[in-house]
Amino acid sequence: MEPEILPRCPDLLIATTAILTIITKLDVNKAAGPPLITNRLLKVTGTAIVYPLSRLFNLIIQTGQFPTVWKKADVVPIPKRGGSAFRPILLLPPLFKLLEKIFADHLSNYLYQNKLLSDSRYGFRKQRSTEMQLVQMSHHFSQVLLQKKEADVILLDCTKAFDRTTHDVIVDRLSKHGVTGRLLALFSDYLRGRSQRVMVDGYFSDNQPVKSGVPQGSVLCPTFFTVAVNSLSTCVKSTVLQYADDVVLHRTVSSEDDCRTLQEDLDNLVVWCRNAGLDINSRKSQHLRISNKKRKWRFQVGRTSLRVIQYLPRMRGNVSA
């Protein structure tokens, strides 16, 4: 959702009071990335450090450049539930995260106040929780059954979405949402020239460059990703619901023409994602039929038919085929 006449994200001048407010709320038990300036140290120094930090942060805004050392992160692999896969959690410098928090609040308030985010988007937003998304889906599909209608629901799995969204796409989408000038230059610099190393049991790998994606564990990550995929719903005729990297595409169907329209929407969505640097995992994506009838229509991602399921995984007991 990108309005023709855009507002402009205002410039930012960071006050000492804003820094002190965030410092007082820091969790002293959180691990720190390189360099090892901890949250505990920031809280102890308190009011003595806020003025030099405000000078530093405002200079970063004026120059449009982050310190190189702040672009280095340690990655801690955390096991995912019920499998052998791992989720990468980044340990970032506390000063970097402190500045990030100020930027994230500024950008989120601008997007929210100007109503620039799509109604299809849930999570990482004020008054748009995942619970609201589930309630909306449950109500809609219950009405479909009560009215003796049918619906098809496509649950799409985006492979490593936060890691693969291209930097060029993120910067372009920020620009199309009214972020310009110094802030846009700064956010572009934030994304580029990053590196990370893996840390396991106190041992480190060599640093490797990060050429795409948003840093998982960073404060700005959810907002940047939300902006990057904000226009996804404009490429389809059916209804889209999004949370984080989950995408649900659904449509009430009364004929095979509706099924064909949904398949066309699915094809368009796959192309849109590919252009944004995202890949749809056809093996993990799923199809749910909301119907009292038996239909043989199968939806495909590429040449792969989607697996038909009997219930929405996160709504078991509420909505089933």
GROMACS .gro file of C-alpha atoms in nm:
model
  321
    1MET     CA    1   0.000   0.000   0.000
    2GLU     CA    2   0.193   0.298  -0.131
    3PRO     CA    3  -0.014   0.620  -0.160
    4GLU     CA    4   0.032   0.841  -0.468
    5ILE     CA    5   0.090   1.151  -0.254
    6LEU     CA    6   0.333   1.056   0.019
    7PRO     CA    7   0.401   1.232   0.344
    8ARG     CA    8   0.768   1.267   0.429
    9CYS     CA    9   0.929   1.104   0.728
   10PRO     CA   10   1.054   1.397   0.940
   11ASP     CA   11   1.420   1.446   1.021
   12LEU     CA   12   1.535   1.334   1.362
   13LEU     CA   13   1.727   1.525   1.628
   14ILE     CA   14   1.801   1.304   1.928
   15ALA     CA   15   1.761   1.462   2.271
   16THR     CA   16   1.940   1.350   2.587
   17THR     CA   17   1.604   1.280   2.753
   18ALA     CA   18   1.516   1.023   2.485
   19ILE     CA   19   1.845   0.842   2.542
   20LEU     CA   20   1.812   0.846   2.920
   21THR     CA   21   1.456   0.708   2.901
   22ILE     CA   22   1.576   0.407   2.702
   23ILE     CA   23   1.884   0.350   2.921
   24THR     CA   24   1.670   0.331   3.236
   25LYS     CA   25   1.468   0.047   3.077
   26LEU     CA   26   1.766  -0.163   2.961
   27ASP     CA   27   1.788  -0.527   3.069
   28VAL     CA   28   2.126  -0.563   3.242
   29ASN     CA   29   2.120  -0.942   3.198
   30LYS     CA   30   2.115  -0.936   2.818
   31ALA     CA   31   2.427  -1.058   2.639
   32ALA     CA   32   2.630  -0.800   2.448
   33GLY     CA   33   2.785  -0.829   2.106
   34PRO     CA   34   3.116  -0.670   2.003
   35PRO     CA   35   3.249  -0.436   2.135
   36LEU     CA   36   3.172  -0.545   2.492
   37ILE     CA   37   3.004  -0.232   2.627
   38THR     CA   38   2.725  -0.387   2.830
   39ASN     CA   39   2.379  -0.268   2.926
   40ARG     CA   40   2.492  -0.277   3.289
   41LEU     CA   41   2.774  -0.032   3.211
   42LEU     CA   42   2.532   0.202   3.033
   43LYS     CA   43   2.295   0.200   3.331
   44VAL     CA   44   2.576   0.261   3.581
   45THR     CA   45   2.709   0.561   3.387
   46GLY     CA   46   2.351   0.692   3.347
   47THR     CA   47   2.325   1.070   3.321
   48ALA     CA   48   2.702   1.113   3.278
   49ILE     CA   49   2.699   0.948   2.936
   50VAL     CA   50   2.378   1.078   2.776
   51TYR     CA   51   2.521   1.407   2.650
   52PRO     CA   52   2.823   1.257   2.468
   53LEU     CA   53   2.593   0.987   2.331
   54SER     CA   54   2.352   1.249   2.196
   55ARG     CA   55   2.645   1.422   2.024
   56LEU     CA   56   2.759   1.091   1.876
   57PHE     CA   57   2.412   0.981   1.763
   58ASN     CA   58   2.331   1.314   1.598
   59LEU     CA   59   2.669   1.314   1.421
   60ILE     CA   60   2.586   0.968   1.283
   61ILE     CA   61   2.259   1.107   1.146
   62GLN     CA   62   2.433   1.409   0.991
   63THR     CA   63   2.699   1.200   0.817
   64GLY     CA   64   2.465   0.916   0.719
   65GLN     CA   65   2.715   0.657   0.838
   66PHE     CA   66   2.724   0.404   1.120
   67PRO     CA   67   3.058   0.319   1.285
   68THR     CA   68   3.204   0.012   1.113
   69VAL     CA   69   3.250  -0.168   1.445
   70TRP     CA   70   2.873  -0.148   1.504
   71LYS     CA   71   2.811  -0.345   1.185
   72LYS     CA   72   2.976  -0.654   1.327
   73ALA     CA   73   2.762  -0.911   1.506
   74ASP     CA   74   2.803  -1.241   1.685
   75VAL     CA   75   2.554  -1.512   1.585
   76VAL     CA   76   2.438  -1.762   1.845
   77PRO     CA   77   2.256  -2.066   1.695
   78ILE     CA   78   1.947  -2.152   1.902
   79PRO     CA   79   1.780  -2.493   1.838
   80LYS     CA   80   1.427  -2.477   1.702
   81ARG     CA   81   1.158  -2.686   1.866
   82GLY     CA   82   1.110  -3.041   1.744
   83GLY     CA   83   1.392  -3.063   1.495
   84SER     CA   84   1.760  -3.033   1.415
   85ALA     CA   85   1.734  -2.683   1.265
   86PHE     CA   86   1.869  -2.372   1.436
   87ARG     CA   87   1.750  -2.012   1.456
   88PRO     CA   88   2.029  -1.752   1.428
   89ILE     CA   89   2.015  -1.492   1.707
   90LEU     CA   90   2.241  -1.190   1.665
   91LEU     CA   91   2.424  -1.032   1.956
   92LEU     CA   92   2.462  -0.667   1.862
   93PRO     CA   93   2.654  -0.384   2.034
   94PRO     CA   94   2.436  -0.222   2.306
   95LEU     CA   95   2.514   0.131   2.180
   96PHE     CA   96   2.399   0.023   1.835
   97LYS     CA   97   2.075  -0.123   1.976
   98LEU     CA   98   2.018   0.192   2.181
   99LEU     CA   99   2.034   0.407   1.868
  100GLU     CA  100   1.826   0.149   1.679
  101LYS     CA  101   1.549   0.176   1.936
  102ILE     CA  102   1.525   0.551   1.878
  103PHE     CA  103   1.513   0.502   1.500
  104ALA     CA  104   1.257   0.220   1.526
  105ASP     CA  105   1.022   0.430   1.741
  106HIS     CA  106   1.059   0.727   1.506
  107LEU     CA  107   0.992   0.522   1.191
  108SER     CA  108   0.708   0.318   1.342
  109ASN     CA  109   0.530   0.630   1.470
  110TYR     CA  110   0.559   0.792   1.127
  111LEU     CA  111   0.416   0.486   0.949
  112TYR     CA  112   0.138   0.444   1.204
  113GLN     CA  113   0.032   0.809   1.222
  114ASN     CA  114   0.016   0.837   0.842
  115LYS     CA  115  -0.164   0.501   0.800
  116LEU     CA  116   0.092   0.377   0.549
  117LEU     CA  117   0.079   0.008   0.641
  118SER     CA  118  -0.150  -0.243   0.473
  119ASP     CA  119  -0.453  -0.374   0.663
  120SER     CA  120  -0.338  -0.725   0.570
  121ARG     CA  121  -0.042  -0.695   0.805
  122TYR     CA  122  -0.051  -0.826   1.162
  123GLY     CA  123   0.222  -0.849   1.423
  124PHE     CA  124   0.497  -0.593   1.494
  125ARG     CA  125   0.220  -0.328   1.491
  126LYS     CA  126   0.011  -0.137   1.742
  127GLN     CA  127  -0.338  -0.281   1.786
  128ARG     CA  128  -0.271  -0.550   1.521
  129SER     CA  129  -0.177  -0.856   1.725
  130THR     CA  130  -0.156  -1.213   1.601
  131GLU     CA  131  -0.459  -1.290   1.818
  132MET     CA  132  -0.661  -1.039   1.616
  133GLN     CA  133  -0.551  -1.212   1.297
  134LEU     CA  134  -0.660  -1.553   1.426
  135VAL     CA  135  -0.996  -1.419   1.545
  136GLN     CA  136  -1.060  -1.260   1.205
  137MET     CA  137  -0.974  -1.580   1.020
  138SER     CA  138  -1.181  -1.796   1.255
  139HIS     CA  139  -1.484  -1.568   1.221
  140HIS     CA  140  -1.457  -1.546   0.842
  141PHE     CA  141  -1.426  -1.920   0.785
  142SER     CA  142  -1.703  -1.997   1.035
  143GLN     CA  143  -1.931  -1.766   0.836
  144VAL     CA  144  -1.833  -1.946   0.516
  145LEU     CA  145  -1.955  -2.277   0.661
  146LEU     CA  146  -2.269  -2.129   0.820
  147GLN     CA  147  -2.368  -1.982   0.483
  148LYS     CA  148  -2.299  -2.321   0.320
  149LYS     CA  149  -2.026  -2.171   0.106
  150GLU     CA  150  -1.673  -2.292   0.040
  151ALA     CA  151  -1.328  -2.140   0.069
  152ASP     CA  152  -0.973  -2.234  -0.019
  153VAL     CA  153  -0.688  -2.130   0.207
  154ILE     CA  154  -0.323  -2.131   0.099
  155LEU     CA  155  -0.057  -2.117   0.371
  156LEU     CA  156   0.276  -2.012   0.224
  157ASP     CA  157   0.615  -2.076   0.378
  158CYS     CA  158   0.883  -1.821   0.289
  159THR     CA  159   1.230  -1.973   0.316
  160LYS     CA  160   1.460  -1.762   0.537
  161ALA     CA  161   1.259  -1.450   0.453
  162PHE     CA  162   1.441  -1.222   0.699
  163ASP     CA  163   1.777  -1.332   0.558
  164ARG     CA  164   1.697  -1.309   0.187
  165THR     CA  165   1.512  -0.982   0.138
  166THR     CA  166   1.754  -0.780  -0.071
  167HIS     CA  167   1.899  -0.455   0.062
  168ASP     CA  168   1.806  -0.274  -0.259
  169VAL     CA  169   1.441  -0.375  -0.215
  170ILE     CA  170   1.433  -0.257   0.148
  171VAL     CA  171   1.585   0.082   0.061
  172ASP     CA  172   1.354   0.121  -0.240
  173ARG     CA  173   1.045   0.043  -0.032
  174LEU     CA  174   1.154   0.283   0.244
  175SER     CA  175   1.186   0.554  -0.021
  176LYS     CA  176   0.837   0.475  -0.156
  177HIS     CA  177   0.701   0.515   0.197
  178GLY     CA  178   0.838   0.869   0.231
  179VAL     CA  179   1.175   0.803   0.394
  180THR     CA  180   1.420   1.034   0.217
  181GLY     CA  181   1.733   1.242   0.261
  182ARG     CA  182   1.964   1.175   0.555
  183LEU     CA  183   1.744   0.908   0.710
  184LEU     CA  184   1.729   0.706   0.389
  185ALA     CA  185   2.106   0.738   0.343
  186LEU     CA  186   2.158   0.629   0.702
  187PHE     CA  187   1.926   0.328   0.675
  188SER     CA  188   2.099   0.227   0.351
  189ASP     CA  189   2.435   0.246   0.526
  190TYR     CA  190   2.290   0.048   0.819
  191LEU     CA  191   2.215  -0.247   0.590
  192ARG     CA  192   2.535  -0.251   0.388
  193GLY     CA  193   2.888  -0.348   0.483
  194ARG     CA  194   2.772  -0.576   0.764
  195SER     CA  195   2.956  -0.887   0.880
  196GLN     CA  196   2.898  -1.157   1.137
  197ARG     CA  197   3.066  -1.454   1.300
  198VAL     CA  198   2.922  -1.762   1.469
  199MET     CA  199   2.980  -1.811   1.841
  200VAL     CA  200   2.950  -2.157   2.001
  201ASP     CA  201   3.070  -2.233   2.356
  202GLY     CA  202   3.301  -1.932   2.353
  203TYR     CA  203   3.459  -2.019   2.017
  204PHE     CA  204   3.425  -1.792   1.713
  205SER     CA  205   3.426  -1.851   1.339
  206ASP     CA  206   3.581  -1.608   1.092
  207ASN     CA  207   3.377  -1.297   1.006
  208GLN     CA  208   3.162  -1.334   0.695
  209PRO     CA  209   2.998  -1.054   0.493
  210VAL     CA  210   2.618  -1.020   0.507
  211LYS     CA  211   2.492  -0.942   0.157
  212SER     CA  212   2.114  -0.953   0.209
  213GLY     CA  213   1.843  -0.958   0.473
  214VAL     CA  214   1.778  -0.772   0.796
  215PRO     CA  215   1.966  -0.853   1.119
  216GLN     CA  216   1.750  -1.090   1.325
  217GLY     CA  217   1.754  -0.975   1.684
  218SER     CA  218   1.789  -0.611   1.586
  219VAL     CA  219   1.523  -0.359   1.687
  220LEU     CA  220   1.477  -0.224   1.333
  221CYS     CA  221   1.447  -0.569   1.173
  222PRO     CA  222   1.066  -0.609   1.208
  223THR     CA  223   0.992  -0.257   1.082
  224PHE     CA  224   1.224  -0.284   0.782
  225PHE     CA  225   1.078  -0.622   0.686
  226THR     CA  226   0.722  -0.494   0.729
  227VAL     CA  227   0.790  -0.202   0.494
  228ALA     CA  228   0.965  -0.432   0.243
  229VAL     CA  229   0.660  -0.661   0.208
  230ASN     CA  230   0.391  -0.398   0.268
  231SER     CA  231   0.269  -0.390  -0.094
  232LEU     CA  232   0.242  -0.770  -0.126
  233SER     CA  233  -0.138  -0.767  -0.106
  234THR     CA  234  -0.165  -0.534  -0.408
  235CYS     CA  235  -0.056  -0.808  -0.650
  236VAL     CA  236  -0.361  -1.031  -0.587
  237LYS     CA  237  -0.742  -1.021  -0.609
  238SER     CA  238  -0.796  -1.263  -0.321
  239THR     CA  239  -0.754  -1.185   0.049
  240VAL     CA  240  -0.405  -1.184   0.199
  241LEU     CA  241  -0.311  -1.195   0.567
  242GLN     CA  242   0.050  -1.157   0.680
  243TYR     CA  243   0.235  -1.211   1.003
  244ALA     CA  244   0.616  -1.189   1.013
  245ASP     CA  245   0.722  -1.416   0.723
  246ASP     CA  246   0.394  -1.613   0.718
  247VAL     CA  247   0.151  -1.545   0.434
  248VAL     CA  248  -0.208  -1.670   0.415
  249LEU     CA  249  -0.396  -1.637   0.085
  250HIS     CA  250  -0.766  -1.726   0.083
  251ARG     CA  251  -1.076  -1.689  -0.129
  252THR     CA  252  -1.443  -1.787  -0.111
  253VAL     CA  253  -1.510  -2.019  -0.405
  254SER     CA  254  -1.834  -2.107  -0.582
  255SER     CA  255  -1.694  -2.237  -0.911
  256GLU     CA  256  -1.376  -2.352  -1.080
  257ASP     CA  257  -1.333  -1.996  -1.209
  258ASP     CA  258  -1.276  -1.887  -0.848
  259CYS     CA  259  -1.018  -2.163  -0.810
  260ARG     CA  260  -0.843  -2.046  -1.125
  261THR     CA  261  -0.841  -1.688  -0.993
  262LEU     CA  262  -0.685  -1.808  -0.668
  263GLN     CA  263  -0.422  -2.004  -0.861
  264GLU     CA  264  -0.344  -1.692  -1.068
  265ASP     CA  265  -0.310  -1.494  -0.746
  266LEU     CA  266  -0.078  -1.760  -0.608
  267ASP     CA  267   0.135  -1.740  -0.924
  268ASN     CA  268   0.148  -1.360  -0.903
  269LEU     CA  269   0.242  -1.373  -0.537
  270VAL     CA  270   0.527  -1.617  -0.606
  271VAL     CA  271   0.663  -1.380  -0.874
  272TRP     CA  272   0.628  -1.081  -0.638
  273CYS     CA  273   0.820  -1.264  -0.368
  274ARG     CA  274   1.091  -1.369  -0.612
  275ASN     CA  275   1.140  -1.007  -0.721
  276ALA     CA  276   1.181  -0.911  -0.354
  277GLY     CA  277   1.446  -1.181  -0.307
  278LEU     CA  278   1.211  -1.421  -0.128
  279ASP     CA  279   1.156  -1.788  -0.207
  280ILE     CA  280   0.833  -1.979  -0.146
  281ASN     CA  281   0.901  -2.328  -0.012
  282SER     CA  282   0.648  -2.540  -0.204
  283ARG     CA  283   0.713  -2.847   0.010
  284LYS     CA  284   0.624  -2.667   0.333
  285SER     CA  285   0.338  -2.461   0.191
  286GLN     CA  286  -0.010  -2.606   0.246
  287HIS     CA  287  -0.368  -2.599   0.121
  288LEU     CA  288  -0.680  -2.613   0.342
  289ARG     CA  289  -1.029  -2.661   0.202
  290ILE     CA  290  -1.311  -2.504   0.402
  291SER     CA  291  -1.595  -2.711   0.263
  292ASN     CA  292  -1.853  -2.980   0.334
  293LYS     CA  293  -1.801  -3.113  -0.017
  294LYS     CA  294  -1.522  -3.310  -0.178
  295ARG     CA  295  -1.338  -3.124  -0.451
  296LYS     CA  296  -1.039  -3.240  -0.651
  297TRP     CA  297  -0.886  -2.902  -0.738
  298ARG     CA  298  -0.519  -2.889  -0.646
  299PHE     CA  299  -0.315  -2.569  -0.616
  300GLN     CA  300   0.046  -2.552  -0.725
  301VAL     CA  301   0.361  -2.353  -0.661
  302GLY     CA  302   0.554  -2.400  -0.983
  303ARG     CA  303   0.508  -2.766  -1.071
  304THR     CA  304   0.460  -2.881  -0.712
  305SER     CA  305   0.107  -2.951  -0.586
  306LEU     CA  306   0.049  -2.821  -0.236
  307ARG     CA  307  -0.015  -3.069   0.043
  308VAL     CA  308  -0.379  -3.069   0.155
  309ILE     CA  309  -0.428  -3.039   0.532
  310GLN     CA  310  -0.731  -3.078   0.759
  311TYR     CA  311  -0.683  -2.779   0.990
  312LEU     CA  312  -0.486  -2.457   1.020
  313PRO     CA  313  -0.184  -2.549   1.236
  314ARG     CA  314  -0.213  -2.246   1.467
  315MET     CA  315  -0.593  -2.269   1.490
  316ARG     CA  316  -0.645  -2.638   1.565
  317GLY     CA  317  -0.989  -2.698   1.708
  318ASN     CA  318  -1.124  -2.370   1.566
  319VAL     CA  319  -1.113  -2.406   1.189
  320SER     CA  320  -1.098  -2.739   1.009
  321ALA     CA  321  -1.190  -2.875   0.672
   0.00000   0.00000   0.00000
